[in-house]
Amino acid sequence: MAQVMVNFRIDEDVKKNMEQACREMGLSMTAAFTIFATKVGKEKRIPFEITAGQNHSGPHQRQRRYAEIECARGEEPNGLFQTQKQLEHLCSEIRQSLTAIHIAIPSSITGLTMERIRLLCGVELKDKAMGVSAACKSLFSERSGKIWKKKDPSILDHYVDNLSSIAEELLDMEHTLVPAMKSYQGTQSDDFAPYEQRLTAVSRRFDELAPVMQQFLNSTVCGSYVQTVITRIRKAAASVETPYVLTALENLEKLVLRHWDAMEDQTAARLESDYLQTLELTLRELCQAEQEGGEAGGKAALCLRVMNVLSQVISDSGQVRQEWTQRSLEAEVEALERLAAMRGDIAGSVKLEG
C-alpha cells in the first residue's frame, strides 16, 4: 500500500500528553494518528462530538505534499519502515532547499550578510545536513536494525519532528528568500539580515539533533512488554501507602528498565503473564489492609518477598538460563515427581526440606 507523509504542528503540551498516553497503551503517536485517520475515512465523521463551545484555534498549520512511498511486497509498512522513509525524505528535502538557496545567490549583491548566507547554505548547513543523513543511514543499517526492539520509539519521533521543523523552515525560506534575491535592485545585503538570522537559528537547531539521537540510542524502554509491566506495577500500587513498599516498587521499575535489553523474550513474556499476577494480588491485599486499618505489616512483607523474586528473575535471567541447561535429566524427573505429588496428582508423600 502506498504511503504519504503528513506533517503538521500541535501545541507542545498537547503533544507531550499524547505521547505519555500512547506509551501507556503501547502505541506510537504515528499508530494513534493512523487509527484516527482510518476511523474517519471509514465512518465519514469525526469519531467524537465537536460542539461550538470548543476552541479549535491554534498555530497556522502548513501542509506539504510528500512523495508516495511504496512498501516492499505491497505490505503495509511497520513503524520502523515508515520512520526510515520519513527521515530519508526529510534529508533529501533539506539538501534540495539548501542547494536552491545557494545557487540563487546573485554575485551582484555584496556585503557580509550575503557572504554569511552563502557560507551557511553552501558549507555550514550543508555539512550538518550530510552528518544527519549519515547518522540516519547508520541507524537503519542491517547491523543496527536489531537494537530497535529495545529502544523507546517516542524519542525517535521527537527527532523526526525536529528535523521536519528544520525542513519546513528551509522550504519556507526557499520560497521567500530566492524570489527576494532575484528581484532585489540594490547591491548591499543588509536588507537580508533577517534571513541570515533565520539560517543561523537553523544551524543551532541542527546541533540539537545529535543529543536527541544519542538519547534514543541510550534508551532501554522497548516494545509492549516492558511498558505493560511498568503500567501494571503502577496501577496495582496506585493506592499503596506503606513507604518502604513504595520504595521497593520504584527500585523494581528501575530494574525492569535497566535489564530489559539483556532479558530473553520468553522470560519477559513469563514475567508479564505469570509473575506479575502474584505481585498484583499481594498489593491488592496490602491496600485492603491499609484501608481497613488492620495489621498491614504481614501483607507488606509478602509484597517484598514477591518483589524479591521478580528482581531475581529480571537480573539473574542469564545465569538461571545457563544453570537450567546444565541440569541433568534425572534432576528434571525428580522435580517433576515432586511437583505432581505436591499437587496431589499422584499418590505418595513429599518430604519437605528445611
Short mmCIF file of C-alpha atoms in Angstrom, two decimals:
data_model
loop_
_atom_site.label_atom_id
_atom_site.label_comp_id
_atom_site.label_asym_id
_atom_site.label_seq_id
_atom_site.Cartn_x
_atom_site.Cartn_y
_atom_site.Cartn_z
CA MET A 1 0.00 0.00 0.00
CA ALA A 2 1.40 3.41 -0.95
CA GLN A 3 2.25 5.73 1.95
CA VAL A 4 2.46 9.52 2.23
CA MET A 5 3.87 11.70 4.97
CA VAL A 6 1.54 14.13 6.74
CA ASN A 7 3.26 16.94 8.62
CA PHE A 8 1.56 19.40 10.99
CA ARG A 9 2.13 21.33 14.20
CA ILE A 10 0.36 21.00 17.55
CA ASP A 11 0.79 22.60 20.95
CA GLU A 12 3.82 21.26 22.85
CA ASP A 13 1.83 20.29 25.96
CA VAL A 14 -0.79 18.52 23.83
CA LYS A 15 1.99 16.51 22.17
CA LYS A 16 3.60 15.57 25.49
CA ASN A 17 0.28 14.44 26.98
CA MET A 18 -0.49 12.35 23.91
CA GLU A 19 2.98 10.77 23.91
CA GLN A 20 2.53 9.75 27.55
CA ALA A 21 -0.91 8.29 26.88
CA CYS A 22 0.35 6.40 23.83
CA ARG A 23 3.28 4.93 25.76
CA GLU A 24 0.92 3.65 28.44
CA MET A 25 -1.18 1.98 25.73
CA GLY A 26 1.87 0.52 23.97
CA LEU A 27 1.33 2.70 20.88
CA SER A 28 3.39 5.21 18.97
CA MET A 29 1.91 8.59 18.03
CA THR A 30 2.05 7.53 14.39
CA ALA A 31 -0.05 4.45 15.16
CA ALA A 32 -2.57 6.52 17.13
CA PHE A 33 -2.99 9.07 14.35
CA THR A 34 -3.31 6.24 11.82
CA ILE A 35 -6.12 4.69 13.88
CA PHE A 36 -7.88 8.07 14.00
CA ALA A 37 -7.48 8.66 10.24
CA THR A 38 -8.67 5.15 9.42
CA LYS A 39 -11.82 5.58 11.52
CA VAL A 40 -12.60 8.98 9.99
CA GLY A 41 -12.14 7.61 6.47
CA LYS A 42 -14.31 4.57 7.17
CA GLU A 43 -17.14 6.25 9.08
CA LYS A 44 -17.04 9.62 7.26
CA ARG A 45 -17.24 11.50 10.55
CA ILE A 46 -15.09 12.73 13.45
CA PRO A 47 -15.25 9.84 15.97
CA PHE A 48 -16.15 12.12 18.89
CA GLU A 49 -18.54 15.03 19.46
CA ILE A 50 -17.44 18.55 18.49
CA THR A 51 -19.53 21.49 19.71
CA ALA A 52 -19.45 25.22 19.05
CA GLY A 53 -18.18 25.83 22.56
CA GLN A 54 -14.87 24.13 21.86
CA ASN A 55 -11.89 26.25 20.89
CA HIS A 56 -10.09 24.82 17.88
CA SER A 57 -7.87 27.80 17.20
CA GLY A 58 -4.16 27.14 17.04
CA PRO A 59 -0.96 27.91 15.20
CA HIS A 60 -1.09 28.07 11.45
CA GLN A 61 -0.79 24.57 10.04
CA ARG A 62 1.24 24.33 6.90
CA GLN A 63 0.70 21.17 4.87
CA ARG A 64 3.15 19.90 2.32
CA ARG A 65 2.77 17.01 -0.04
CA TYR A 66 5.47 14.35 0.12
CA ALA A 67 6.35 11.71 -2.43
CA GLU A 68 4.43 8.47 -2.04
CA ILE A 69 6.37 5.58 -0.56
CA GLU A 70 5.59 2.03 -1.58
CA CYS A 71 6.31 -0.81 0.78
CA ALA A 72 8.12 -3.90 -0.42
CA ARG A 73 5.82 -6.76 -1.45
CA GLY A 74 2.81 -4.48 -1.26
CA GLU A 75 2.54 -4.90 2.51
CA GLU A 76 1.65 -2.03 4.82
CA PRO A 77 4.92 -0.78 6.31
CA ASN A 78 5.64 -1.03 10.01
CA GLY A 79 6.75 1.87 12.18
CA LEU A 80 10.43 1.24 11.51
CA PHE A 81 9.97 1.32 7.74
CA GLN A 82 7.84 4.46 7.90
CA THR A 83 10.34 6.28 10.11
CA GLN A 84 13.20 5.34 7.80
CA LYS A 85 11.38 6.70 4.76
CA GLN A 86 10.39 9.87 6.61
CA LEU A 87 13.97 10.60 7.59
CA GLU A 88 15.28 9.84 4.12
CA HIS A 89 12.75 12.19 2.55
CA LEU A 90 13.40 14.97 5.04
CA CYS A 91 17.16 14.77 4.47
CA SER A 92 16.60 14.92 0.71
CA GLU A 93 14.26 17.91 1.02
CA ILE A 94 16.72 19.79 3.23
CA ARG A 95 19.53 19.26 0.71
CA GLN A 96 17.32 20.49 -2.13
CA SER A 97 16.32 23.66 -0.26
CA LEU A 98 19.91 24.49 0.70
CA THR A 99 21.08 23.95 -2.88
CA ALA A 100 18.26 26.08 -4.31
CA ILE A 101 19.09 28.98 -1.99
CA HIS A 102 22.84 28.71 -2.54
CA ILE A 103 22.79 28.68 -6.33
CA ALA A 104 20.27 31.55 -6.41
CA ILE A 105 22.56 33.99 -4.56
CA PRO A 106 23.48 36.67 -7.13
CA SER A 107 27.04 37.92 -7.36
CA SER A 108 25.71 41.47 -7.74
CA ILE A 109 24.69 41.60 -4.06
CA THR A 110 27.73 42.16 -1.86
CA GLY A 111 28.37 42.59 1.84
CA LEU A 112 28.99 40.50 4.95
CA THR A 113 25.36 39.45 5.35
CA MET A 114 25.18 37.84 1.90
CA GLU A 115 28.58 36.21 2.35
CA ARG A 116 27.34 34.74 5.60
CA ILE A 117 24.22 33.40 3.85
CA ARG A 118 26.41 31.91 1.11
CA LEU A 119 28.64 30.16 3.67
CA LEU A 120 25.68 28.91 5.70
CA CYS A 121 23.91 27.31 2.73
CA GLY A 122 26.98 26.17 0.84
CA VAL A 123 29.16 24.91 3.68
CA GLU A 124 27.94 25.01 7.28
CA LEU A 125 24.34 23.83 6.95
CA LYS A 126 25.24 21.54 4.05
CA ASP A 127 27.86 19.75 6.19
CA LYS A 128 25.45 19.42 9.11
CA ALA A 129 22.73 18.05 6.83
CA MET A 130 25.19 15.49 5.47
CA GLY A 131 26.04 14.48 9.05
CA VAL A 132 22.36 13.95 9.86
CA SER A 133 21.91 11.89 6.70
CA ALA A 134 24.90 9.70 7.60
CA ALA A 135 23.60 9.19 11.14
CA CYS A 136 20.21 8.12 9.80
CA LYS A 137 21.77 5.68 7.34
CA SER A 138 23.85 4.15 10.15
CA LEU A 139 20.75 3.88 12.34
CA PHE A 140 18.91 1.83 9.73
CA SER A 141 21.82 -0.39 8.74
CA GLU A 142 21.42 -4.14 8.97
CA ARG A 143 23.76 -4.27 11.97
CA SER A 144 21.82 -1.60 13.87
CA GLY A 145 18.38 -2.93 12.99
CA LYS A 146 18.41 -5.43 15.86
CA ILE A 147 18.51 -2.69 18.50
CA TRP A 148 15.12 -1.32 17.57
CA LYS A 149 13.13 -3.75 19.72
CA LYS A 150 14.97 -2.45 22.77
CA LYS A 151 14.55 1.31 22.24
CA ASP A 152 11.96 3.97 23.03
CA PRO A 153 10.30 4.95 19.69
CA SER A 154 8.85 8.17 21.11
CA ILE A 155 12.37 9.65 21.31
CA LEU A 156 12.94 8.99 17.63
CA ASP A 157 9.52 10.52 16.90
CA HIS A 158 10.82 13.67 18.61
CA TYR A 159 13.93 13.56 16.39
CA VAL A 160 11.75 13.27 13.28
CA ASP A 161 9.60 16.20 14.45
CA ASN A 162 12.66 18.41 14.97
CA LEU A 163 14.13 17.51 11.58
CA SER A 164 10.75 18.11 9.96
CA SER A 165 10.61 21.56 11.54
CA ILE A 166 14.04 22.36 10.06
CA ALA A 167 12.88 21.16 6.63
CA GLU A 168 9.78 23.37 6.87
CA GLU A 169 11.83 26.43 7.78
CA LEU A 170 14.28 25.92 4.91
CA LEU A 171 11.48 25.28 2.43
CA ASP A 172 9.76 28.47 3.52
CA MET A 173 13.00 30.40 3.07
CA GLU A 174 13.49 28.84 -0.35
CA HIS A 175 10.05 30.17 -1.35
CA THR A 176 10.68 33.67 0.04
CA LEU A 177 14.43 34.35 0.01
CA VAL A 178 15.10 33.15 -3.54
CA PRO A 179 12.45 35.45 -5.13
CA ALA A 180 13.61 38.32 -2.91
CA MET A 181 17.20 37.96 -4.10
CA LYS A 182 16.19 37.70 -7.75
CA SER A 183 14.07 40.85 -7.60
CA TYR A 184 16.49 42.89 -5.47
CA GLN A 185 17.73 46.02 -7.29
CA GLY A 186 20.38 47.14 -4.84
CA THR A 187 23.93 45.97 -4.22
CA GLN A 188 24.21 45.85 -0.41
CA SER A 189 22.99 42.85 1.55
CA ASP A 190 21.92 44.48 4.82
CA ASP A 191 18.27 44.09 3.85
CA PHE A 192 18.73 40.31 4.02
CA ALA A 193 19.90 40.30 7.65
CA PRO A 194 16.63 38.68 8.90
CA TYR A 195 17.22 35.74 6.56
CA GLU A 196 20.79 35.37 7.81
CA GLN A 197 19.48 35.29 11.38
CA ARG A 198 16.93 32.62 10.49
CA LEU A 199 19.60 30.47 8.85
CA THR A 200 21.85 30.88 11.89
CA ALA A 201 18.96 29.70 14.09
CA VAL A 202 18.52 26.68 11.81
CA SER A 203 22.21 25.87 12.30
CA ARG A 204 21.70 25.83 16.08
CA ARG A 205 18.68 23.55 15.66
CA PHE A 206 20.82 21.12 13.67
CA ASP A 207 23.20 20.99 16.66
CA GLU A 208 20.29 19.97 18.89
CA LEU A 209 19.57 16.83 16.85
CA ALA A 210 22.66 14.84 17.89
CA PRO A 211 21.76 14.74 21.63
CA VAL A 212 18.26 13.51 20.76
CA MET A 213 19.69 10.72 18.61
CA GLN A 214 22.09 9.75 21.39
CA GLN A 215 19.21 9.72 23.87
CA PHE A 216 17.36 7.30 21.60
CA LEU A 217 20.41 5.04 21.28
CA ASN A 218 20.84 5.01 25.06
CA SER A 219 17.16 4.33 25.78
CA THR A 220 16.05 0.94 27.04
CA VAL A 221 12.26 1.26 27.01
CA CYS A 222 11.04 -1.09 24.32
CA GLY A 223 8.03 -2.77 22.84
CA SER A 224 4.75 -3.53 24.55
CA TYR A 225 6.17 -5.97 27.12
CA VAL A 226 8.13 -3.52 29.26
CA GLN A 227 5.50 -0.79 29.05
CA THR A 228 2.82 -3.26 30.06
CA VAL A 229 4.93 -4.37 33.01
CA ILE A 230 5.52 -0.80 34.21
CA THR A 231 1.86 0.15 33.73
CA ARG A 232 0.63 -2.89 35.65
CA ILE A 233 3.02 -2.25 38.53
CA ARG A 234 1.98 1.39 38.81
CA LYS A 235 -1.72 0.57 38.55
CA ALA A 236 -1.53 -2.11 41.24
CA ALA A 237 0.43 0.21 43.54
CA ALA A 238 -1.74 3.29 42.98
CA SER A 239 -3.36 3.09 46.44
CA VAL A 240 -0.42 1.67 48.41
CA GLU A 241 0.60 3.83 51.38
CA THR A 242 3.40 1.84 53.07
CA PRO A 243 6.56 3.87 52.35
CA TYR A 244 9.10 1.04 52.16
CA VAL A 245 6.87 -0.92 49.78
CA LEU A 246 6.62 2.13 47.51
CA THR A 247 10.41 2.48 47.58
CA ALA A 248 10.81 -1.18 46.66
CA LEU A 249 8.36 -0.74 43.77
CA GLU A 250 10.36 2.22 42.44
CA ASN A 251 13.53 0.13 42.56
CA LEU A 252 11.73 -2.68 40.76
CA GLU A 253 10.72 -0.32 37.95
CA LYS A 254 14.31 0.86 37.57
CA LEU A 255 15.47 -2.76 37.46
CA VAL A 256 12.98 -3.56 34.71
CA LEU A 257 14.21 -0.65 32.59
CA ARG A 258 17.89 -1.35 33.25
CA HIS A 259 17.90 -5.08 32.49
CA TRP A 260 15.28 -5.36 29.76
CA ASP A 261 17.86 -5.36 26.97
CA ALA A 262 19.50 -8.49 28.35
CA MET A 263 16.29 -10.38 29.06
CA GLU A 264 15.18 -13.18 26.78
CA ASP A 265 11.78 -12.69 25.12
CA GLN A 266 10.48 -15.89 26.71
CA THR A 267 11.48 -14.72 30.19
CA ALA A 268 9.90 -11.32 29.58
CA ALA A 269 6.67 -12.94 28.45
CA ARG A 270 6.54 -15.17 31.56
CA LEU A 271 7.24 -12.16 33.73
CA GLU A 272 4.25 -10.36 32.24
CA SER A 273 1.85 -13.29 32.17
CA ASP A 274 2.74 -15.16 35.39
CA TYR A 275 4.89 -13.41 37.98
CA LEU A 276 3.08 -10.09 37.88
CA GLN A 277 -0.21 -11.73 38.83
CA THR A 278 1.13 -12.64 42.26
CA LEU A 279 2.55 -9.17 42.80
CA GLU A 280 -0.78 -7.60 41.86
CA LEU A 281 -2.61 -9.90 44.27
CA THR A 282 -0.32 -9.13 47.22
CA LEU A 283 -0.52 -5.39 46.50
CA ARG A 284 -4.32 -5.53 46.47
CA GLU A 285 -4.30 -7.37 49.80
CA LEU A 286 -1.96 -4.73 51.23
CA CYS A 287 -4.18 -1.89 50.03
CA GLN A 288 -7.23 -3.53 51.58
CA ALA A 289 -5.45 -3.98 54.91
CA GLU A 290 -4.34 -0.35 54.89
CA GLN A 291 -7.84 0.91 54.11
CA GLU A 292 -9.45 -1.24 56.82
CA GLY A 293 -6.91 -0.11 59.39
CA GLY A 294 -5.75 -3.64 60.09
CA GLU A 295 -2.26 -5.04 60.51
CA ALA A 296 -0.56 -4.32 57.19
CA GLY A 297 2.92 -5.46 58.18
CA GLY A 298 2.41 -9.07 57.14
CA LYS A 299 0.90 -8.10 53.81
CA ALA A 300 3.75 -5.69 53.17
CA ALA A 301 6.26 -8.44 53.92
CA LEU A 302 4.57 -10.66 51.32
CA CYS A 303 4.84 -7.87 48.76
CA LEU A 304 8.55 -7.54 49.46
CA ARG A 305 9.06 -11.29 49.07
CA VAL A 306 7.30 -11.25 45.69
CA MET A 307 9.34 -8.27 44.53
CA ASN A 308 12.50 -10.06 45.61
CA VAL A 309 11.56 -12.99 43.37
CA LEU A 310 10.79 -10.64 40.48
CA SER A 311 14.10 -8.87 40.95
CA GLN A 312 15.97 -12.17 40.80
CA VAL A 313 14.09 -13.24 37.68
CA ILE A 314 14.92 -9.95 35.97
CA SER A 315 18.55 -9.52 36.98
CA ASP A 316 19.60 -13.18 37.05
CA SER A 317 17.78 -14.45 33.96
CA GLY A 318 21.02 -15.11 32.09
CA GLN A 319 22.59 -17.08 34.94
CA VAL A 320 19.40 -19.05 35.58
CA ARG A 321 19.16 -19.94 31.91
CA GLN A 322 22.73 -21.23 31.94
CA GLU A 323 22.13 -23.33 35.06
CA TRP A 324 18.94 -24.72 33.56
CA THR A 325 20.78 -26.13 30.56
CA GLN A 326 23.32 -27.83 32.83
CA ARG A 327 20.81 -29.70 34.95
CA SER A 328 20.66 -33.44 34.44
CA LEU A 329 17.66 -35.31 33.12
CA GLU A 330 17.43 -37.18 36.42
CA ALA A 331 17.07 -33.93 38.34
CA GLU A 332 14.32 -32.83 35.96
CA VAL A 333 12.39 -36.07 36.52
CA GLU A 334 12.75 -35.75 40.30
CA ALA A 335 11.46 -32.19 40.16
CA LEU A 336 8.50 -33.35 38.07
CA GLU A 337 7.67 -36.11 40.60
CA ARG A 338 7.79 -33.67 43.50
CA LEU A 339 5.55 -31.18 41.69
CA ALA A 340 2.97 -33.86 40.83
CA ALA A 341 2.95 -35.13 44.41
CA MET A 342 2.57 -31.63 45.85
CA ARG A 343 -0.41 -31.03 43.59
CA GLY A 344 -1.98 -34.34 44.56
CA ASP A 345 -1.91 -35.66 41.02
CA ILE A 346 -0.07 -38.82 42.13
CA ALA A 347 -0.10 -40.88 45.31
CA GLY A 348 2.72 -40.55 47.78
CA SER A 349 4.11 -38.10 50.24
CA VAL A 350 6.53 -35.30 49.65
CA LYS A 351 9.38 -34.75 52.01
CA LEU A 352 9.72 -31.07 52.71
CA GLU A 353 13.26 -29.95 53.31
CA GLY A 354 14.25 -27.38 55.93
#
